[in-house]
Coordinates of C-alpha atoms in Angstrom, one line a residue:
M18 CA 0.0 -0.3 0.0
E19 CA 1.4 3.4 -1.2
E20 CA 0.5 5.8 1.6
Y21 CA 1.8 8.7 -0.3
P22 CA 2.0 8.6 -3.8
N23 CA 3.5 11.9 -4.2
K24 CA 7.0 10.8 -2.3
Q25 CA 6.6 13.7 0.2
A26 CA 9.1 13.9 3.0
T27 CA 7.2 12.1 5.9
E28 CA 9.9 13.7 8.7
N29 CA 7.1 16.5 9.3
L30 CA 4.2 14.5 9.2
D31 CA 3.4 13.7 13.1
D32 CA 5.1 17.2 13.8
P33 CA 3.2 18.6 15.8
P34 CA 2.1 14.9 17.0
N35 CA -1.9 14.0 17.1
S36 CA -2.5 16.4 14.1
R37 CA -2.7 13.7 11.4
L38 CA -5.8 12.3 10.6
F39 CA -7.3 8.5 9.4
V40 CA -10.5 8.7 7.7
V41 CA -12.5 6.1 6.1
T42 CA -14.8 7.3 3.7
S43 CA -16.2 6.2 0.0
R44 CA -14.1 5.1 -2.9
S45 CA -15.1 8.4 -4.8
I46 CA -14.4 11.2 -2.4
T47 CA -11.5 12.9 -4.1
E48 CA -8.7 14.7 -2.3
D49 CA -10.1 18.1 -3.0
E50 CA -13.4 17.3 -1.8
L51 CA -11.3 15.9 1.7
R52 CA -9.8 19.7 2.0
E53 CA -12.8 21.2 1.0
G54 CA -14.4 19.5 3.6
F55 CA -12.2 19.4 6.1
S56 CA -11.0 22.8 5.7
A57 CA -13.6 24.4 7.6
F58 CA -11.4 23.1 10.8
G59 CA -8.1 24.6 10.7
D60 CA -4.9 25.1 8.2
I61 CA -4.6 21.7 5.8
Q62 CA -0.8 20.7 5.3
G63 CA -1.5 17.7 3.2
V64 CA -4.4 15.5 2.4
W65 CA -3.6 11.3 0.9
V66 CA -5.6 9.8 -0.4
V67 CA -4.6 6.2 -0.4
K68 CA -4.6 4.3 -4.1
D69 CA -4.0 0.6 -4.9
K70 CA -1.0 0.3 -6.3
Q71 CA -2.3 -1.8 -9.9
T72 CA -5.7 -0.4 -10.6
K73 CA -4.8 3.5 -8.6
E74 CA -7.8 2.9 -7.9
S75 CA -8.8 4.9 -4.3
K76 CA -9.2 2.2 -1.5
G77 CA -11.2 4.5 0.9
I78 CA -9.0 5.4 2.9
C79 CA -7.0 8.7 3.4
Y80 CA -5.0 11.2 5.6
V81 CA -5.5 14.8 6.4
K82 CA -2.7 16.6 8.7
F83 CA -3.2 20.0 10.1
A84 CA -0.7 22.1 11.3
K85 CA -1.9 22.1 15.2
S86 CA -3.0 19.2 17.5
S87 CA -6.6 21.1 18.1
Q88 CA -7.0 21.4 14.7
A89 CA -7.1 18.0 14.0
C90 CA -9.0 17.1 17.3
L91 CA -12.1 19.8 16.4
A92 CA -12.1 17.9 13.1
M93 CA -12.4 14.6 14.5
E94 CA -14.8 15.2 17.0
E95 CA -17.4 17.3 14.3
M96 CA -16.7 14.7 11.3
H97 CA -16.8 11.5 12.7
G98 CA -20.2 9.9 11.2
K99 CA -20.8 12.9 8.9
V100 CA -21.8 12.5 5.2
L101 CA -18.9 14.3 3.5
M102 CA -20.4 14.6 0.0
E103 CA -24.3 13.4 -0.9
G104 CA -25.1 10.0 -2.1
T105 CA -21.6 8.3 0.3
K106 CA -21.4 6.7 2.9
P107 CA -21.1 8.5 6.7
C108 CA -17.2 8.8 7.0
K109 CA -15.2 7.1 10.1
V110 CA -12.9 10.1 11.4
F111 CA -9.6 9.3 14.0
I112 CA -6.3 10.7 15.0
A113 CA -3.3 8.8 13.2
Q114 CA -1.3 6.7 14.8
S115 CA 1.8 8.2 14.7
R116 CA 4.6 6.6 11.9
S117 CA 7.3 5.3 14.1
S118 CA 4.6 3.6 16.8
T119 CA 4.5 -0.2 16.7
R120 CA 1.0 -0.4 17.3
H121 CA -2.1 -1.5 15.2
R122 CA -4.5 0.6 15.9
D123 CA -5.3 4.4 15.7
V124 CA -5.6 6.3 18.8
E125 CA -8.3 6.4 21.4
D126 CA -10.4 9.3 22.4
E127 CA -9.0 8.2 26.6
E128 CA -5.7 8.7 25.6
L129 CA -6.5 12.0 24.0
T130 CA -8.4 13.6 27.1
R131 CA -6.2 13.1 30.0
I132 CA -3.0 16.2 30.9
F133 CA -0.5 15.7 33.1
V134 CA 1.2 19.2 34.3
M135 CA 3.6 20.6 36.6
I136 CA 2.2 22.9 39.2
P137 CA 3.1 24.5 42.2
K138 CA 3.0 22.8 45.7
T139 CA 0.8 24.7 47.1
F140 CA -2.1 24.5 44.5
S141 CA -5.3 22.6 45.9
E142 CA -7.5 20.7 43.2
E143 CA -9.9 24.0 42.8
D144 CA -7.0 26.3 42.2
L145 CA -6.3 22.9 39.8
K146 CA -9.1 23.4 37.7
D147 CA -10.1 27.2 37.9
T148 CA -6.7 27.5 36.1
F149 CA -7.0 25.2 33.3
K150 CA -11.0 25.4 33.1
E151 CA -11.0 28.0 30.1
Y152 CA -9.7 25.7 27.7
G153 CA -13.1 23.5 27.8
D154 CA -15.0 21.6 29.9
I155 CA -13.6 19.4 33.1
E156 CA -14.5 15.9 34.2
Y157 CA -11.9 16.0 37.3
C158 CA -8.3 17.2 38.4
V159 CA -6.3 14.9 40.5
I160 CA -3.0 16.8 42.4
I161 CA -0.4 13.5 43.3
K162 CA 0.6 13.4 46.9
N163 CA 2.9 11.7 48.5
K164 CA 1.0 9.0 50.2
F165 CA 2.6 8.9 53.9
T166 CA 2.6 12.9 54.0
G167 CA -0.1 14.1 52.2
E168 CA 1.7 16.3 51.1
S169 CA 1.5 17.5 47.2
K170 CA 4.6 16.2 44.8
G171 CA 4.1 20.0 42.4
L172 CA 2.2 17.0 40.1
G173 CA -1.1 16.8 38.4
Y174 CA -3.6 15.5 36.2
V175 CA -6.6 17.6 34.3
R176 CA -9.2 15.2 32.1
Y177 CA -11.5 17.1 29.4
Y178 CA -14.2 15.9 28.1
K179 CA -13.0 16.2 24.6
P180 CA -9.6 15.9 22.8
S181 CA -9.9 19.3 21.5
Q182 CA -10.1 21.1 24.4
A183 CA -6.4 18.9 25.7
A184 CA -5.4 19.7 23.0
I185 CA -5.9 23.8 23.0
A186 CA -4.7 23.6 27.4
I187 CA -1.7 22.0 25.8
E188 CA -1.5 24.5 23.4
N189 CA -1.9 27.4 25.0
C190 CA -1.8 27.3 28.8
D191 CA 1.4 28.5 30.3
K192 CA 5.0 26.9 29.5
T193 CA 5.7 26.6 33.2
Y194 CA 3.3 23.8 33.7
R195 CA 5.2 21.7 31.2
A196 CA 1.8 20.6 30.1
I197 CA 2.0 17.1 28.2
L198 CA -0.6 14.4 27.2
A199 CA -0.8 11.8 30.2
E200 CA -0.3 8.0 29.7
P201 CA -2.9 6.0 29.1
R202 CA -4.6 3.8 31.8
T203 CA -4.0 0.3 32.2
K204 CA -4.2 -2.4 34.6
A205 CA 0.1 -3.3 33.8
T206 CA 1.4 -0.5 35.6
V207 CA -0.7 0.2 38.5
T208 CA 1.4 2.5 41.3
E209 CA 0.3 3.7 44.7
D210 CA 1.6 7.0 44.3
Y211 CA -1.5 9.1 43.5
S212 CA -3.6 10.3 46.5
A213 CA -7.6 9.6 46.5
G214 CA -9.8 12.0 44.3
A215 CA -11.3 10.2 41.7
P216 CA -11.3 6.6 41.1
R217 CA -7.8 4.9 41.4
G218 CA -7.8 3.0 37.8
D219 CA -8.8 7.2 36.1
Y220 CA -4.9 7.8 36.8
M221 CA -2.7 5.1 36.7
G222 CA 0.2 5.6 34.3
G223 CA 0.7 2.5 31.3
G224 CA 0.2 2.5 27.9
D225 CA 2.4 3.3 24.7
S226 CA 2.7 7.0 24.8
M227 CA 2.8 9.5 27.4
N228 CA 3.5 12.9 25.9
Q229 CA 2.3 13.1 21.9
Y230 CA 3.1 16.8 21.7
A231 CA 6.8 17.7 22.0
F232 CA 8.6 14.4 19.9
P233 CA 8.0 12.0 18.2
M234 CA 8.0 8.2 20.3
A235 CA 10.1 5.4 18.3
D236 CA 12.1 2.2 19.5
P237 CA 15.6 3.0 21.2
G238 CA 16.7 1.0 18.5
N239 CA 15.7 3.3 15.6
Y240 CA 17.9 6.5 16.6
Q241 CA 21.5 6.7 16.4
V242 CA 23.3 6.8 19.0
M243 CA 25.8 10.1 19.0
D244 CA 29.3 10.4 20.3
Y245 CA 30.1 13.0 22.4
R246 CA 33.8 13.0 22.0
S247 CA 33.3 13.7 18.3
N248 CA 31.0 16.8 19.3
D249 CA 27.8 15.0 17.3
F250 CA 26.1 16.3 20.7
T251 CA 22.2 17.0 19.9
R252 CA 19.5 18.3 22.3
C253 CA 17.9 14.6 22.8
L254 CA 19.3 12.0 25.0
M255 CA 18.1 8.1 25.7
M256 CA 18.0 6.9 28.8
S257 CA 18.7 3.3 29.5
T258 CA 17.1 1.3 32.9
R259 CA 17.5 -2.1 34.1
A260 CA 15.1 -1.2 37.1
A261 CA 11.5 -0.3 37.3
L262 CA 11.6 3.4 37.4
T263 CA 8.2 5.3 37.1
Q264 CA 8.0 8.5 34.4
E265 CA 7.3 10.7 37.4
Q266 CA 10.9 9.5 38.7
I267 CA 12.3 10.1 35.4
F268 CA 10.7 13.2 34.5
A269 CA 12.2 14.9 38.3
L270 CA 15.3 13.2 37.8
F271 CA 16.3 15.1 34.3
D272 CA 14.3 18.4 35.5
I273 CA 16.9 19.0 37.7
I274 CA 18.7 20.2 34.9
P275 CA 17.0 23.7 33.7
G276 CA 15.2 23.1 29.7
M277 CA 14.2 19.9 29.8
E278 CA 11.0 20.6 27.4
Y279 CA 9.8 16.5 27.2
C280 CA 10.4 13.3 29.0
E281 CA 8.7 9.9 28.1
L282 CA 9.5 6.7 29.4
Q283 CA 8.8 4.1 26.1
R284 CA 6.3 1.4 26.6
D285 CA 5.8 -1.8 24.9
A286 CA 1.7 -2.6 23.1
Y287 CA 1.0 -4.2 26.8
G288 CA 2.0 -0.9 28.3
M289 CA 5.1 -2.7 29.8
S290 CA 8.2 -0.1 30.9
K291 CA 11.1 -0.4 28.3
G292 CA 13.1 0.1 30.0
H293 CA 14.3 3.2 28.1
A294 CA 13.4 6.9 28.1
L295 CA 13.7 10.0 25.6
I296 CA 13.9 13.4 26.7
R297 CA 14.8 16.3 24.9
Y298 CA 16.0 19.9 26.3
S299 CA 15.7 23.3 24.1
N300 CA 19.2 24.2 24.5
L301 CA 22.1 22.3 23.6
G302 CA 24.1 23.0 26.3
S303 CA 21.6 21.5 29.3
A304 CA 21.6 18.4 27.1
V305 CA 24.6 17.9 27.1
Y306 CA 25.3 18.7 31.0
A307 CA 23.0 16.1 31.7
K308 CA 24.4 13.8 29.7
E309 CA 27.6 13.9 31.2
K310 CA 26.1 14.3 35.0
L311 CA 23.4 11.1 34.7
N312 CA 25.4 8.7 32.6
G313 CA 26.3 5.9 34.8
F314 CA 24.6 8.0 37.8
E315 CA 23.2 5.0 40.2
Y316 CA 19.7 5.8 40.8
P317 CA 19.0 3.7 43.0
P318 CA 21.9 2.4 44.1
G319 CA 22.9 -0.1 42.8
N320 CA 20.8 0.7 39.4
R321 CA 23.4 2.5 37.1
L322 CA 21.6 4.8 34.4
V323 CA 22.9 4.7 30.7
V324 CA 22.1 8.0 28.4
N325 CA 23.6 8.6 25.5
F326 CA 23.3 11.3 22.4
V327 CA 20.3 10.2 20.0
D328 CA 20.0 11.8 16.8
D329 CA 17.1 14.9 17.0
G330 CA 17.0 15.6 13.3
D331 CA 18.9 19.1 13.6
D332 CA 21.3 20.6 11.3
R333 CA 24.3 20.5 12.8
S334 CA 26.2 20.8 9.6
S335 CA 26.1 24.7 9.1
P336 CA 28.6 26.9 10.0
V337 CA 26.3 28.2 13.2
G338 CA 25.7 25.0 14.4
R339 CA 29.2 24.1 14.2
M340 CA 30.3 26.8 16.2
A341 CA 28.0 26.4 18.8
M342 CA 28.8 22.3 19.4
Q343 CA 32.0 23.9 20.0
F344 CA 31.1 26.4 22.3
V345 CA 29.5 24.1 24.2
A346 CA 31.8 21.3 24.4
T347 CA 34.5 23.5 25.9
Q348 CA 31.9 25.1 28.3
M349 CA 30.6 22.5 29.3
M350 CA 33.2 19.9 29.6
S351 CA 35.3 22.2 31.7
A352 CA 32.5 22.5 33.8
V353 CA 31.8 18.9 34.5
W354 CA 35.6 18.1 34.9
N355 CA 36.5 20.4 37.2
G356 CA 33.2 20.9 39.0
P357 CA 32.3 18.7 42.1
S358 CA 31.6 15.4 41.2
T359 CA 28.6 13.7 40.2
S360 CA 27.4 12.5 43.6
Q361 CA 27.4 15.6 45.4
V362 CA 25.3 17.3 42.7
M363 CA 23.0 15.0 42.3
K364 CA 20.3 14.2 44.2
P365 CA 17.6 12.3 43.3
P366 CA 14.0 12.5 43.6
G367 CA 11.6 10.3 45.2
F368 CA 13.7 8.8 48.5
S369 CA 15.4 10.5 51.6
P370 CA 19.0 8.8 52.4
V371 CA 19.7 7.6 55.4
S372 CA 22.8 9.1 55.8
P373 CA 24.8 10.9 53.6
M374 CA 27.1 8.0 52.4
S375 CA 24.6 5.4 52.6
R376 CA 23.9 3.4 49.7
V377 CA 20.2 2.4 51.0
Q378 CA 17.5 5.3 50.5
T379 CA 14.0 4.2 51.4
D380 CA 10.9 6.1 52.6
V381 CA 10.7 4.7 56.4
N382 CA 13.2 6.3 58.9
L383 CA 15.8 3.6 59.4
P384 CA 17.3 2.9 62.9
P385 CA 21.3 2.9 63.2
L386 CA 23.3 0.3 61.8
K387 CA 24.4 -2.3 64.5
K388 CA 26.4 -5.6 64.7
L389 CA 25.2 -9.3 63.6
A390 CA 24.1 -11.5 65.7
P391 CA 27.2 -14.5 65.7
P392 CA 27.0 -16.6 63.3
D393 CA 26.4 -19.8 65.8
S394 CA 22.8 -17.6 67.1
K395 CA 20.2 -20.0 67.6
T396 CA 17.2 -18.5 65.6
K397 CA 14.5 -17.7 67.9
E398 CA 12.8 -15.8 64.4
R399 CA 12.8 -15.7 60.7
L400 CA 11.4 -13.3 58.5
F401 CA 9.6 -14.2 55.0
V402 CA 10.0 -11.2 52.0
V403 CA 8.6 -10.6 49.1
F404 CA 9.9 -8.5 46.4
S405 CA 9.0 -6.7 43.7
P406 CA 10.1 -6.1 41.1
S407 CA 13.1 -7.8 41.9
P408 CA 15.2 -9.3 44.8
L409 CA 18.1 -6.4 46.5
P410 CA 21.2 -7.2 46.9
P411 CA 22.2 -9.7 49.9
D412 CA 24.4 -6.6 51.0
V413 CA 21.9 -4.1 51.3
L414 CA 19.2 -6.2 52.9
E415 CA 21.9 -6.9 55.5
D416 CA 22.1 -3.3 55.8
V417 CA 18.5 -2.7 56.1
F418 CA 17.4 -5.4 58.6
C419 CA 20.5 -5.0 60.8
R420 CA 19.5 -1.7 62.3
F421 CA 16.7 -3.7 64.4
G422 CA 19.5 -5.8 65.8
S423 CA 20.5 -9.5 66.2
L424 CA 20.1 -10.4 62.2
I425 CA 21.9 -13.4 62.1
E426 CA 22.2 -14.1 58.4
V427 CA 20.1 -13.1 54.8
H428 CA 19.4 -16.0 52.6
L429 CA 17.5 -15.2 48.4
V430 CA 16.1 -18.1 47.5
P431 CA 17.8 -18.6 43.9
G432 CA 15.5 -18.0 41.1
R433 CA 12.7 -16.2 42.8
K434 CA 11.8 -13.1 44.2
V435 CA 11.8 -14.1 48.3
G436 CA 14.1 -14.4 51.1
Y437 CA 14.7 -15.0 54.2
M438 CA 16.0 -13.5 57.2
K439 CA 16.7 -15.3 60.4
Y440 CA 17.2 -13.3 63.9
A441 CA 18.9 -14.4 67.2
D442 CA 15.3 -12.6 69.2
K443 CA 12.2 -12.5 68.4
Q444 CA 11.5 -8.4 69.4
C445 CA 13.7 -7.8 66.4
A446 CA 12.5 -9.6 64.1
D447 CA 9.0 -7.9 65.0
E448 CA 10.1 -4.3 65.2
A449 CA 11.2 -5.3 61.8
M450 CA 8.9 -6.3 59.9
A451 CA 6.8 -3.5 61.5
A452 CA 8.7 -1.5 60.3
L453 CA 9.5 -2.6 56.3
H454 CA 6.0 -4.3 55.7
G455 CA 5.1 -2.8 52.9
R456 CA 8.0 -0.3 52.6
V457 CA 10.1 1.1 49.6
V458 CA 13.8 0.4 49.4
N459 CA 16.3 1.3 46.3
G460 CA 12.6 1.1 44.1
V461 CA 12.3 -2.5 45.2
K462 CA 8.6 -2.9 47.6
M463 CA 9.2 -5.1 50.3
K464 CA 6.5 -8.0 51.5
V465 CA 7.8 -8.8 55.0
M466 CA 6.2 -11.7 57.3
L467 CA 6.6 -14.5 59.8
A468 CA 8.0 -17.3 57.8
D469 CA 6.4 -20.8 58.8
P470 CA 8.5 -22.7 61.7
P471 CA 11.0 -25.2 60.2
R472 CA 8.9 -29.0 60.3
E473 CA 10.2 -30.8 63.5
E474 CA 10.0 -34.5 62.1
S475 CA 13.1 -36.3 62.5
H476 CA 13.0 -37.7 58.8
K477 CA 12.5 -34.4 57.2
R478 CA 16.3 -33.3 56.3
P479 CA 16.7 -29.4 58.0
R480 CA 16.2 -26.2 56.7
T481 CA 19.3 -24.3 55.2
Y482 CA 17.8 -21.1 56.0

């Protein structure tokens, strides 16, 4: 199928994202009739009728590209189910999927009506609604709060009734709100970091694409990695991580460097994280600084981030472009290599270090370190621990569980996400269980329970853990 017969360059078809319509209509409809029917909704940049390669006849499938996302959304809302020309069947109109997307369906309305914004921490939900109600009718507003302190995280969601209203809000609101489309809701990435205020399922992260208004999304494999040593800098970065980081954690981490204009966690068709995020800055200097400071940075401790430049499509071959890169390279590399270390500069969001030198980051205040009990101590109590999404290293577990006293040893069950903590004192074990059950350590959530007592039958082999 030849989607664009005139071989027009396709790099701008998704700029801005969600500005292209997929139209199913009668085979007799021409490009001119499509342009006339949709021109009332905004500036049309292109119309394409998909034709059969052999017969050159229309297949009844068309694309209409608008200058703005809000124009495309309005056209979709008004023209879906309408008859373009008398005697033809009603047309079906959808927002076309990004050409870089791997999904086999077009964008659904629900993916286009919720926006994610950065707000002052003093904002109430009423303040949030008052700020964004000028762009359309709001179904609900949600402010994301710390589930332990109840304080605002400075992040929120606004759900509109129509996609065009959300698009207008993103295009016209104050840029300090960093408004972007929110991730579609799925069950795959349910978290517990959001406060009540709307049905819990209404604002859980997930899906393939969060922000489709700032930069086209694609697989990391589709990007050409730049080598900063050859001065081939860009404003766009690709971050890789093995830990299950959330969109908000990545956003807050890279937003430490001023100038971030886009950040998106890449997800597969089932809403699961691919372990990659795409970040773009408004200027070359910020991107270079972010790459040098965050590449190799451990967040959470034990998980080393990999950050590389990716091709952002900008022309850097001109004399001005070369001069800009040379200037940034000189200035930023000098500042990076002669300045304080990464560990001194960067403070990862979302966790409170136990002590300045500790490798343990957790959401609970831990007692000071205590010595382990002698290895030959009699076990009075065992704790059974379930880890999500993956087990913590034994030395980190020992660091955490020894703080309650009398810890004998830590044992992880090979091939499983569980482990056992052996204590020489029952009270110490109970205190550890009470303090750590349901808590997060280095990005890993733990369920801490009393282990079943070992069986006493003489013919059974004794437990080794």
